[in-house]
Tab-separated table of C-alpha atoms in Angstrom:
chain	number	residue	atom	x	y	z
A	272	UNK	CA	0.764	-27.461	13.120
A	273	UNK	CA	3.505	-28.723	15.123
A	274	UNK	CA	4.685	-32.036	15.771
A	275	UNK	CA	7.387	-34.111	17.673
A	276	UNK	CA	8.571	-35.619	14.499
A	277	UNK	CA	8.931	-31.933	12.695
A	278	UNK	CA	12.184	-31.006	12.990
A	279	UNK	CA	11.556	-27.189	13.466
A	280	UNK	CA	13.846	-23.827	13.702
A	281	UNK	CA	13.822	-22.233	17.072
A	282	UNK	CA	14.719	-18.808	17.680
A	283	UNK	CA	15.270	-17.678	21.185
A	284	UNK	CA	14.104	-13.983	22.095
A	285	UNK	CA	15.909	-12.484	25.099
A	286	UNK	CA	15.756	-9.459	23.250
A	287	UNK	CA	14.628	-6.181	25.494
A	288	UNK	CA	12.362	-3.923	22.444
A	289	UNK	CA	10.979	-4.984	18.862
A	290	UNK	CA	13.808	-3.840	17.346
A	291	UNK	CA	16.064	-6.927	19.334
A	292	UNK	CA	13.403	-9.275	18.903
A	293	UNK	CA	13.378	-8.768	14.616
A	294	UNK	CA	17.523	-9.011	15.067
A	295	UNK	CA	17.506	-11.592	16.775
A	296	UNK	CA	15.463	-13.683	13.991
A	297	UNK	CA	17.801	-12.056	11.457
A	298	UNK	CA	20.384	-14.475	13.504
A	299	UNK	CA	19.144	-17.081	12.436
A	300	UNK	CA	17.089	-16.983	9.653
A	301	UNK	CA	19.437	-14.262	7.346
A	302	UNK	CA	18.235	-11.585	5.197
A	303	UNK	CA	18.872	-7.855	5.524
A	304	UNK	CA	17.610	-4.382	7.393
A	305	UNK	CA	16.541	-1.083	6.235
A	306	UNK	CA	15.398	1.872	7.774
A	307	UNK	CA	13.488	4.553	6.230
A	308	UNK	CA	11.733	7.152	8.676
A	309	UNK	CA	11.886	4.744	11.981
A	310	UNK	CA	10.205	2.169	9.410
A	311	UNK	CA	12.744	-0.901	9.861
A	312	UNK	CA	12.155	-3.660	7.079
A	313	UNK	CA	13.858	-6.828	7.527
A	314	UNK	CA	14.237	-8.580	3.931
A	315	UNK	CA	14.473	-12.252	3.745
A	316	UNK	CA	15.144	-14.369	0.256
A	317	UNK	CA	16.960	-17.660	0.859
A	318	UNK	CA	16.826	-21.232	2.037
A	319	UNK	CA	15.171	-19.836	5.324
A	320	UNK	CA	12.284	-17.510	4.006
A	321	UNK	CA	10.888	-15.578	1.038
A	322	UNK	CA	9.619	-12.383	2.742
A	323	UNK	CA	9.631	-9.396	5.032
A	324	UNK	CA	8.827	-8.242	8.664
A	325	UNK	CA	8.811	-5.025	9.472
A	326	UNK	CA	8.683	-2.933	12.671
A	327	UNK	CA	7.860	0.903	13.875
A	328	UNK	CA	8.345	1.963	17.064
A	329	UNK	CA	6.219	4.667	18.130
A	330	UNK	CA	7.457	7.277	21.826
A	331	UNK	CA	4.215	6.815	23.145
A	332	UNK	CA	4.896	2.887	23.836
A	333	UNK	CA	3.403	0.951	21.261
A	334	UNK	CA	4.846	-0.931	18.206
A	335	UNK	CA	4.118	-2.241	15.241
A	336	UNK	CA	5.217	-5.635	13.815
A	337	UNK	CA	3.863	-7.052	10.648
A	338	UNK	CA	5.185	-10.176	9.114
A	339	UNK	CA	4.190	-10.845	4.979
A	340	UNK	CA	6.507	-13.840	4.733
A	341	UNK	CA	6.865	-17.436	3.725
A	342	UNK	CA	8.981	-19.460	5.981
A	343	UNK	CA	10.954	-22.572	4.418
A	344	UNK	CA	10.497	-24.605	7.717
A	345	UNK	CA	8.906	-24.570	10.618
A	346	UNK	CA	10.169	-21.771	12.749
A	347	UNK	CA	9.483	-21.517	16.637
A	348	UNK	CA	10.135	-18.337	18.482
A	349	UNK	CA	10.497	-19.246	22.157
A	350	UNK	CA	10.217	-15.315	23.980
A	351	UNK	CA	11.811	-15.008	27.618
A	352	UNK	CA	8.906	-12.202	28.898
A	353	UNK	CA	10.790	-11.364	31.553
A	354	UNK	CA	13.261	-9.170	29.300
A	355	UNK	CA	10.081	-7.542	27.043
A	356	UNK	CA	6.353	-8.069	27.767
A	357	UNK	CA	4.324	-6.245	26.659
A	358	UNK	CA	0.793	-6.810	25.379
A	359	UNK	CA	0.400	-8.162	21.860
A	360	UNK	CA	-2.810	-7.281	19.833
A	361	UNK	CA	-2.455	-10.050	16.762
A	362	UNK	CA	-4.591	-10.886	13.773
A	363	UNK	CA	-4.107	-13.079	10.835
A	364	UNK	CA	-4.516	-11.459	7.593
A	365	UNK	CA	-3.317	-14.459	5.823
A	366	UNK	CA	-2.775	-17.539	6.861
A	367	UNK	CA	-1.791	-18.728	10.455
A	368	UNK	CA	-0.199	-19.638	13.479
A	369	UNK	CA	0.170	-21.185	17.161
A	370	UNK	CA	0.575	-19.690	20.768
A	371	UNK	CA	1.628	-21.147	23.729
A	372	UNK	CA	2.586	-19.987	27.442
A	373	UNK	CA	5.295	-21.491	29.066
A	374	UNK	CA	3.533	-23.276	31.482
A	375	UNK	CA	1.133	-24.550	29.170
A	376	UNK	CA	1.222	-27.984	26.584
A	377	UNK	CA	-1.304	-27.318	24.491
A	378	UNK	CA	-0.626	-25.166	21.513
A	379	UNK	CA	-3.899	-22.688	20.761
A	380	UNK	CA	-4.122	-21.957	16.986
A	381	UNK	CA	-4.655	-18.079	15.560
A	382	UNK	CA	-6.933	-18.737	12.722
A	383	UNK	CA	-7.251	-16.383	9.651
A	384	UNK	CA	-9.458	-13.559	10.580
A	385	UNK	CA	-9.300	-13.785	14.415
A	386	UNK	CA	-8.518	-11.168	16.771
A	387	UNK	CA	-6.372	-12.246	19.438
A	388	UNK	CA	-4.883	-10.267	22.763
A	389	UNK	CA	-2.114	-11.941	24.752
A	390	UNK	CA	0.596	-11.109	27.312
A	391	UNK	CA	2.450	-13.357	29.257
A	392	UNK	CA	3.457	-13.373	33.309
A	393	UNK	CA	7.102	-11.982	34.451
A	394	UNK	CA	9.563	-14.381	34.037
A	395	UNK	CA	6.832	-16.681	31.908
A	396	UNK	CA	7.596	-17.559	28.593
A	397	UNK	CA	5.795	-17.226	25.223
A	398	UNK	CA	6.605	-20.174	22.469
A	399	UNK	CA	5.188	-18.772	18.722
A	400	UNK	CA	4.993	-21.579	15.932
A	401	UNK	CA	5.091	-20.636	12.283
A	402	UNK	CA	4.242	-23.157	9.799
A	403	UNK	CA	6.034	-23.908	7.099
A	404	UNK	CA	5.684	-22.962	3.362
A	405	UNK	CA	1.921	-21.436	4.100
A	406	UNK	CA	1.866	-17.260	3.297
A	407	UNK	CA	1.918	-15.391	5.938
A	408	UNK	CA	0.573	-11.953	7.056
A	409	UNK	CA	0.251	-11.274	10.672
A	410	UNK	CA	-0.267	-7.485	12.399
A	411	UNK	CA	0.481	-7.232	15.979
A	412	UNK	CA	0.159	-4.399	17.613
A	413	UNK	CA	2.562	-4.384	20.770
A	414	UNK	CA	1.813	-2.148	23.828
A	415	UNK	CA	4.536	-1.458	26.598
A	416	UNK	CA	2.493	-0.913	29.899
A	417	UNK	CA	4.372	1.386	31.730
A	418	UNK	CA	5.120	3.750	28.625
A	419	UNK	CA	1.387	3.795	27.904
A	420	UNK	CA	0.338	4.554	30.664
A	421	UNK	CA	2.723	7.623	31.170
A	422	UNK	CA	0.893	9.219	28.147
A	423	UNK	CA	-1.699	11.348	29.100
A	424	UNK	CA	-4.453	10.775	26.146
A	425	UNK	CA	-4.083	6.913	27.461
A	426	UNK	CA	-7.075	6.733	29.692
A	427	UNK	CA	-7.767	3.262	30.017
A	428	UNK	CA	-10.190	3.518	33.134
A	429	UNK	CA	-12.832	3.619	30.212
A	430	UNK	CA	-12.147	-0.269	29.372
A	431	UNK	CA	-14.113	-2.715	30.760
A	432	UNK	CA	-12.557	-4.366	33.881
A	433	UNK	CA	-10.542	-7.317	32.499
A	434	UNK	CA	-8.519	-5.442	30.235
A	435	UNK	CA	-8.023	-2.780	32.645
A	436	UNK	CA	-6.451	-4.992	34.993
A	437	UNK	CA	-4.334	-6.360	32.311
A	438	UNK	CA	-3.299	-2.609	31.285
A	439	UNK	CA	-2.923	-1.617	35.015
A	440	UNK	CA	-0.688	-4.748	35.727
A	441	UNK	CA	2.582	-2.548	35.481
A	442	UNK	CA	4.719	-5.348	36.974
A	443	UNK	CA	3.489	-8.036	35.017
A	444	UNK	CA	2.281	-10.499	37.565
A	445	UNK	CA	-0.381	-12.176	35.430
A	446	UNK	CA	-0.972	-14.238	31.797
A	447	UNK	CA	-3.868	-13.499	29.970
A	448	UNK	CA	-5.254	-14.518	26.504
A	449	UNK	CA	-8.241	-13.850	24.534
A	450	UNK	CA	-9.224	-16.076	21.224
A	451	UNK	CA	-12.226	-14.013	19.496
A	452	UNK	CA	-14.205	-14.552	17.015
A	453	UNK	CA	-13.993	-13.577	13.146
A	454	UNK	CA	-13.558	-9.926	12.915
A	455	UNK	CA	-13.358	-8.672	9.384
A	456	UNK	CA	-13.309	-5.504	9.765
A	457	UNK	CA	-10.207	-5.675	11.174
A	458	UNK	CA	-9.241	-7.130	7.980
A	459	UNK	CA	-9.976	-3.978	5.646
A	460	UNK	CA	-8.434	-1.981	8.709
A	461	UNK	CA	-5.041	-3.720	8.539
A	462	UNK	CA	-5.148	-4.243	4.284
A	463	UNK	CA	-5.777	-0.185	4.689
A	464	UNK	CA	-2.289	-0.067	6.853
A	465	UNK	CA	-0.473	-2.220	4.058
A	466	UNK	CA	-1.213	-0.475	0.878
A	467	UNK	CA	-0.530	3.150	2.430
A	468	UNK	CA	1.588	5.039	-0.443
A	469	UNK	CA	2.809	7.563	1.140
A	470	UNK	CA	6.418	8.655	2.375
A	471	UNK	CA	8.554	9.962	4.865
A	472	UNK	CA	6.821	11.621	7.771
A	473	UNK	CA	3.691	11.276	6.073
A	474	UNK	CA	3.705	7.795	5.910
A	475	UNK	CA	4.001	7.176	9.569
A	476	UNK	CA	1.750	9.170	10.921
A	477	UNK	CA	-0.458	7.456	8.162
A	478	UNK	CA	-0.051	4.528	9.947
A	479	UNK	CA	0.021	6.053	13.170
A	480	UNK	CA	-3.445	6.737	12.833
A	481	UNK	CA	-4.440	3.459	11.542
A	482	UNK	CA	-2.982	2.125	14.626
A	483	UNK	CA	-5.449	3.755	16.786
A	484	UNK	CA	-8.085	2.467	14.689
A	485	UNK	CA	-6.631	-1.120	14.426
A	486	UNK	CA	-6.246	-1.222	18.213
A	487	UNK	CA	-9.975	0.504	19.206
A	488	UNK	CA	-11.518	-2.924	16.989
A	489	UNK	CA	-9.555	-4.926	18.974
A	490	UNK	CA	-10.372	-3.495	22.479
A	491	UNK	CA	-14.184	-3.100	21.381
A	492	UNK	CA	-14.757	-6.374	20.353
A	493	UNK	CA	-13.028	-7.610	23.569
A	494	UNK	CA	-15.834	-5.767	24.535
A	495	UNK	CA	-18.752	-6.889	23.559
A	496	UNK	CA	-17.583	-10.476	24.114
A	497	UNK	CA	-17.006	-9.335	27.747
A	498	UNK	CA	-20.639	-8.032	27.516
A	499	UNK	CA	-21.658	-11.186	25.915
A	500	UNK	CA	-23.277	-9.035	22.654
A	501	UNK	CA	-20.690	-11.048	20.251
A	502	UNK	CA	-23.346	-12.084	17.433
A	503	UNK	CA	-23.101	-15.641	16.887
A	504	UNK	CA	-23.006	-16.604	13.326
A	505	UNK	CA	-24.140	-19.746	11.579
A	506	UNK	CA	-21.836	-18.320	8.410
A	507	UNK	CA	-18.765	-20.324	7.778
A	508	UNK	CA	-15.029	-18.355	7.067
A	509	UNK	CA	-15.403	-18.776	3.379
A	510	UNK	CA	-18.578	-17.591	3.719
A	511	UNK	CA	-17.482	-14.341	5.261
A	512	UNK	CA	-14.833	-14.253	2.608
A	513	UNK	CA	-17.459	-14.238	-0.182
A	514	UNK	CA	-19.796	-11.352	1.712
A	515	UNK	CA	-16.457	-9.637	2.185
A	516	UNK	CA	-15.481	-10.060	-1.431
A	517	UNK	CA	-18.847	-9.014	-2.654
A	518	UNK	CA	-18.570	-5.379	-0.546
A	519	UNK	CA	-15.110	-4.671	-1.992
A	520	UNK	CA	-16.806	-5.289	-5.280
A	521	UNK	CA	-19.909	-3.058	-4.747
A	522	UNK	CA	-17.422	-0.425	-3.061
A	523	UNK	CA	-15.987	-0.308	-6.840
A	524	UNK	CA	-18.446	-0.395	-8.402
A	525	UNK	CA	-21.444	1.862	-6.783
A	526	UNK	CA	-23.754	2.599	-9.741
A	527	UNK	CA	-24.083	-0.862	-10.520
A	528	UNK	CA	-28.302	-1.683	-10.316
A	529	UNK	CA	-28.262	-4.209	-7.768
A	530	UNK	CA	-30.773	-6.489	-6.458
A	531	UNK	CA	-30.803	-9.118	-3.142
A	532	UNK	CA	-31.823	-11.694	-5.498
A	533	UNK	CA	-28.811	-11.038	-8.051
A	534	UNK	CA	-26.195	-10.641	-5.341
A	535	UNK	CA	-28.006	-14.016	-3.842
A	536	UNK	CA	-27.334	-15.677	-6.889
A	537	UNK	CA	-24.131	-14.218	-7.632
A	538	UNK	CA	-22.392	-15.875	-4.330
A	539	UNK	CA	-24.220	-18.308	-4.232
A	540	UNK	CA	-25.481	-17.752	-0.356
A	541	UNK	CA	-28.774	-17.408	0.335
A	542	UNK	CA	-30.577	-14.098	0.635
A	543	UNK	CA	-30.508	-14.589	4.746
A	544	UNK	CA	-27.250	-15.465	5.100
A	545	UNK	CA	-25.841	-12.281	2.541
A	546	UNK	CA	-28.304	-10.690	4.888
A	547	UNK	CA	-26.595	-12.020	8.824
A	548	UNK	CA	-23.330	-11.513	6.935
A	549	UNK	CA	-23.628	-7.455	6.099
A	550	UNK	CA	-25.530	-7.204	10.019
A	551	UNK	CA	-22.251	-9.059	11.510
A	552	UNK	CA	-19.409	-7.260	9.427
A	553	UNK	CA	-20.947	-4.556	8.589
A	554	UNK	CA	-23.695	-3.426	10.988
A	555	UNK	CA	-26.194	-2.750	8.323
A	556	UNK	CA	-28.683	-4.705	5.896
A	557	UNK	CA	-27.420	-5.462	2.119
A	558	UNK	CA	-29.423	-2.629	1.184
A	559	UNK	CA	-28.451	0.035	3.648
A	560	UNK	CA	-24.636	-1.196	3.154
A	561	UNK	CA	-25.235	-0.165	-0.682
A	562	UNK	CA	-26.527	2.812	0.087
A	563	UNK	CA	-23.542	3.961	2.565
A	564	UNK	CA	-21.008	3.247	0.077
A	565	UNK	CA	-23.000	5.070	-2.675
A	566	UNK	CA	-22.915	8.644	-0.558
A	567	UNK	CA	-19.704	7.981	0.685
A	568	UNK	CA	-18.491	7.603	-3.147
A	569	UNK	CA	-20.894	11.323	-3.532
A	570	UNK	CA	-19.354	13.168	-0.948
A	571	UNK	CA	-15.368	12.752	-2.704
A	572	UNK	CA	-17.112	13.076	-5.743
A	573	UNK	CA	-18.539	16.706	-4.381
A	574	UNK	CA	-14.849	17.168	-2.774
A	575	UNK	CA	-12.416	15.941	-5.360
A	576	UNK	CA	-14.480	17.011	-9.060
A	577	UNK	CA	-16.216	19.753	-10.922
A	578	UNK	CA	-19.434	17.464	-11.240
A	579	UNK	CA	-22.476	19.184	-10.248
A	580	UNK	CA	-24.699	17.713	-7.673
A	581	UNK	CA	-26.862	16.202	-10.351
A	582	UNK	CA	-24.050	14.557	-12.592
A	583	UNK	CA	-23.093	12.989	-8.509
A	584	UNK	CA	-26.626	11.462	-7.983
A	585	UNK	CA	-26.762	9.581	-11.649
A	586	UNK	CA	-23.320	8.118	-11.473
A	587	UNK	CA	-23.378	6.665	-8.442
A	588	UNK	CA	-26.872	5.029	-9.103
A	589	UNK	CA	-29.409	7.103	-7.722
A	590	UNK	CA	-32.747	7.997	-10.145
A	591	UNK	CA	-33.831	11.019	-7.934
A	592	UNK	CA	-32.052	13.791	-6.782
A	593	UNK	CA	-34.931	14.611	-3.896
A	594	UNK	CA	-34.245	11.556	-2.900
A	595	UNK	CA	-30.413	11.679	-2.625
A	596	UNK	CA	-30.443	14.994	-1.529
A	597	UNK	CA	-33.002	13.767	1.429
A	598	UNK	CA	-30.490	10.278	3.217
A	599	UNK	CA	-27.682	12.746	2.082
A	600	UNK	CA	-28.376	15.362	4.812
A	601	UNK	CA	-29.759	12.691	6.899
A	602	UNK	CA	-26.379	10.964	6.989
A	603	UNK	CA	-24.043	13.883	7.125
A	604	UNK	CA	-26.139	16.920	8.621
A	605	UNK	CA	-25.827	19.111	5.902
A	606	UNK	CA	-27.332	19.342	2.703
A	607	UNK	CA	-25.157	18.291	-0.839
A	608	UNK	CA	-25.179	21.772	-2.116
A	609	UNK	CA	-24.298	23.576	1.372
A	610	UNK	CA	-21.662	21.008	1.329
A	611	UNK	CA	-20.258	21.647	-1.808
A	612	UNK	CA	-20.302	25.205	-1.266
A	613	UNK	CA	-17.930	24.708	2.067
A	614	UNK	CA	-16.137	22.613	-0.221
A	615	UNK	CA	-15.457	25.420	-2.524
A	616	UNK	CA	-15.099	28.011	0.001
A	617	UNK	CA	-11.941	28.181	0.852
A	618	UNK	CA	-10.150	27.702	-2.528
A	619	UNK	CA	-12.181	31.091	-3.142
A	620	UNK	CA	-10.722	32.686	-0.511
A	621	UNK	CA	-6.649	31.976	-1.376
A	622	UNK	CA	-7.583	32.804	-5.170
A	623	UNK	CA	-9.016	36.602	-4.261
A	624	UNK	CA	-5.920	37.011	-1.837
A	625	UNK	CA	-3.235	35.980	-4.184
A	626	UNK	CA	-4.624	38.151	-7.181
């Protein structure tokens, strides 16, 4: 990614919150900022870059910083940590990038799809390389120790005992990094965050939420590779892409009759690899992924339409209402038509007290 003949753009960051750090690369790189709702968006269109990074900063010490941008030329951020260090949760929706500490030479590379935790040592340095002309779209997901920690829902005694001790390390006395594997589902987690519609205050607590969401994938697969439970994979990235691809399509299309040996063929893969590639991104078999999506399409069907339970069942694919009725209350502890009637209930109730 980065060479000694590359004549790159380097950015220094003395900068003390997010909000410095995104000004300071406006220095040097141009464009302008906007703020909507604590939602700054840093536009970019010239020689420099074709793009946007944005930043929220949230009271309870934790920001968000998302970059969908093209850079012209190499760019290298080079981030004094002794001014603002606080612990960066990154992932590579598109594209991606390099990280190295200070003290290091070798530049480690944050491939597409990988979840990545890193934090640097007091008075260390982090150096981030951005190639040139390649699309990117990073989320990272900054947390300021001592801020955290002051909020009382925080309880991070519950995380296993490396990442506690980064957490508890208030003063900053240590580096850490952690390269994992593949994690799509923080994919369809952070595309969820980017194509959120709302405004205002809705909007960020929208994304607020997400956050949480975004940052419990992180810390859990941390996890399980700490537990040594990560599921190694013989699958390849673009052939998580195409298992990925094919559940987005199946999401859209639920009633579709689908077989193993026509989604096989379809990709491509063979039937045990579509098979390892639903356990490791989703946690369930082809045919119990298909069957998720198809009751979570029939429960906003029962909450969102006048369709009666058995108009539900036949357009999202099933043949038997027993049936459906049956892994329906199975999966959600209640029965369709008890669940439509709570549905139902309450918009009852307002119409008898407003007549």
């Amino acid at each position: 990614m980065h060479t000694e003949n590359t004549i790159a753009v380097e950015i220094n960051i003395t900068a003390k919150d997010t909000e410095g750090t995104v000004r300071q690369i406006q220095d040097v790189i141009g464009g302008n900022i906007e703020e909507r709702w604590g939602e700054f968006t840093l536009t970019v269109n010239n020689l420099n870059a074709h793009g946007t990074i944005r930043f929220i900063t949230f009271d309870w010490g934790v920001n968000l910083l998302e970059y969908d941008i093209i850079f012209h030329k190499e760019v290298v951020l080079i981030m004094d940590a002794s001014a603002y260090n606080p612990i960066h949760f990154a992932y590579c929706l598109e594209g991606h990038c390099g990280h190295r500490f200070g003290y290091q030479n070798e530049i480690h590379t944050l491939e597409q799809f990988q979840s990545v935790i890193i934090t640097s040592r007091d008075g260390g340095y982090n150096y981030g390389y951005f190639p040139k002309e390649e699309k990117l779209e990073i989320n990272i997901i900054q947390i300021a120790r001592k801020k955290y920690l002051k909020k009382r829902l925080n309880n991070v005694s519950q995380l296993n005992e490396k990442l506690y001790r980064v957490f508890m390390d208030e003063d900053h006395e240590k580096a850490f990094a952690y390269f994992g594997t593949y994690n799509l589902k923080l994919a369809d987690k952070i595309g969820a965050l980017r194509k959120i519609k709302q405004k205002g205050m809705i909007r960020i607590l929208q994304i607020e939420g997400m956050i949480y969401q975004i940052l419990s994938i992180h810390i859990q697969q941390h996890d399980r590779a700490m537990k040594e439970e990560v599921l190694s994979t013989t699958l390849l990235k673009r052939e998580l892409k195409l298992i990925r691809n094919l559940a987005k399509n199946i999401i859209k299309d639920v009633a579709k009759d689908y077989s193993l040996e026509q989604l096989s063929e379809e990709t491509g893969l063979p039937q045990a690899k579509l098979q390892e590639g639903f356990k490791l991104l989703y946690a369930r078999t082809v045919t119990e992924y298909i069957r998720h999506v198809r009751l979570e399409a029939a429960r906003d069907l029962i909450r969102t339409t006048d369709m009666n339970i058995s108009e539900i069942v036949y357009s999202i694919g099933f043949s038997s209402r027993s049936y459906f009725s049956k892994i329906f209350k199975d999966k959600y502890d209640i029965s369709p038509n008890d669940f439509k009637n709570k549905v139902e209930l309450p918009t009852e109730e307002f119409v008898t007290l407003t007549t």
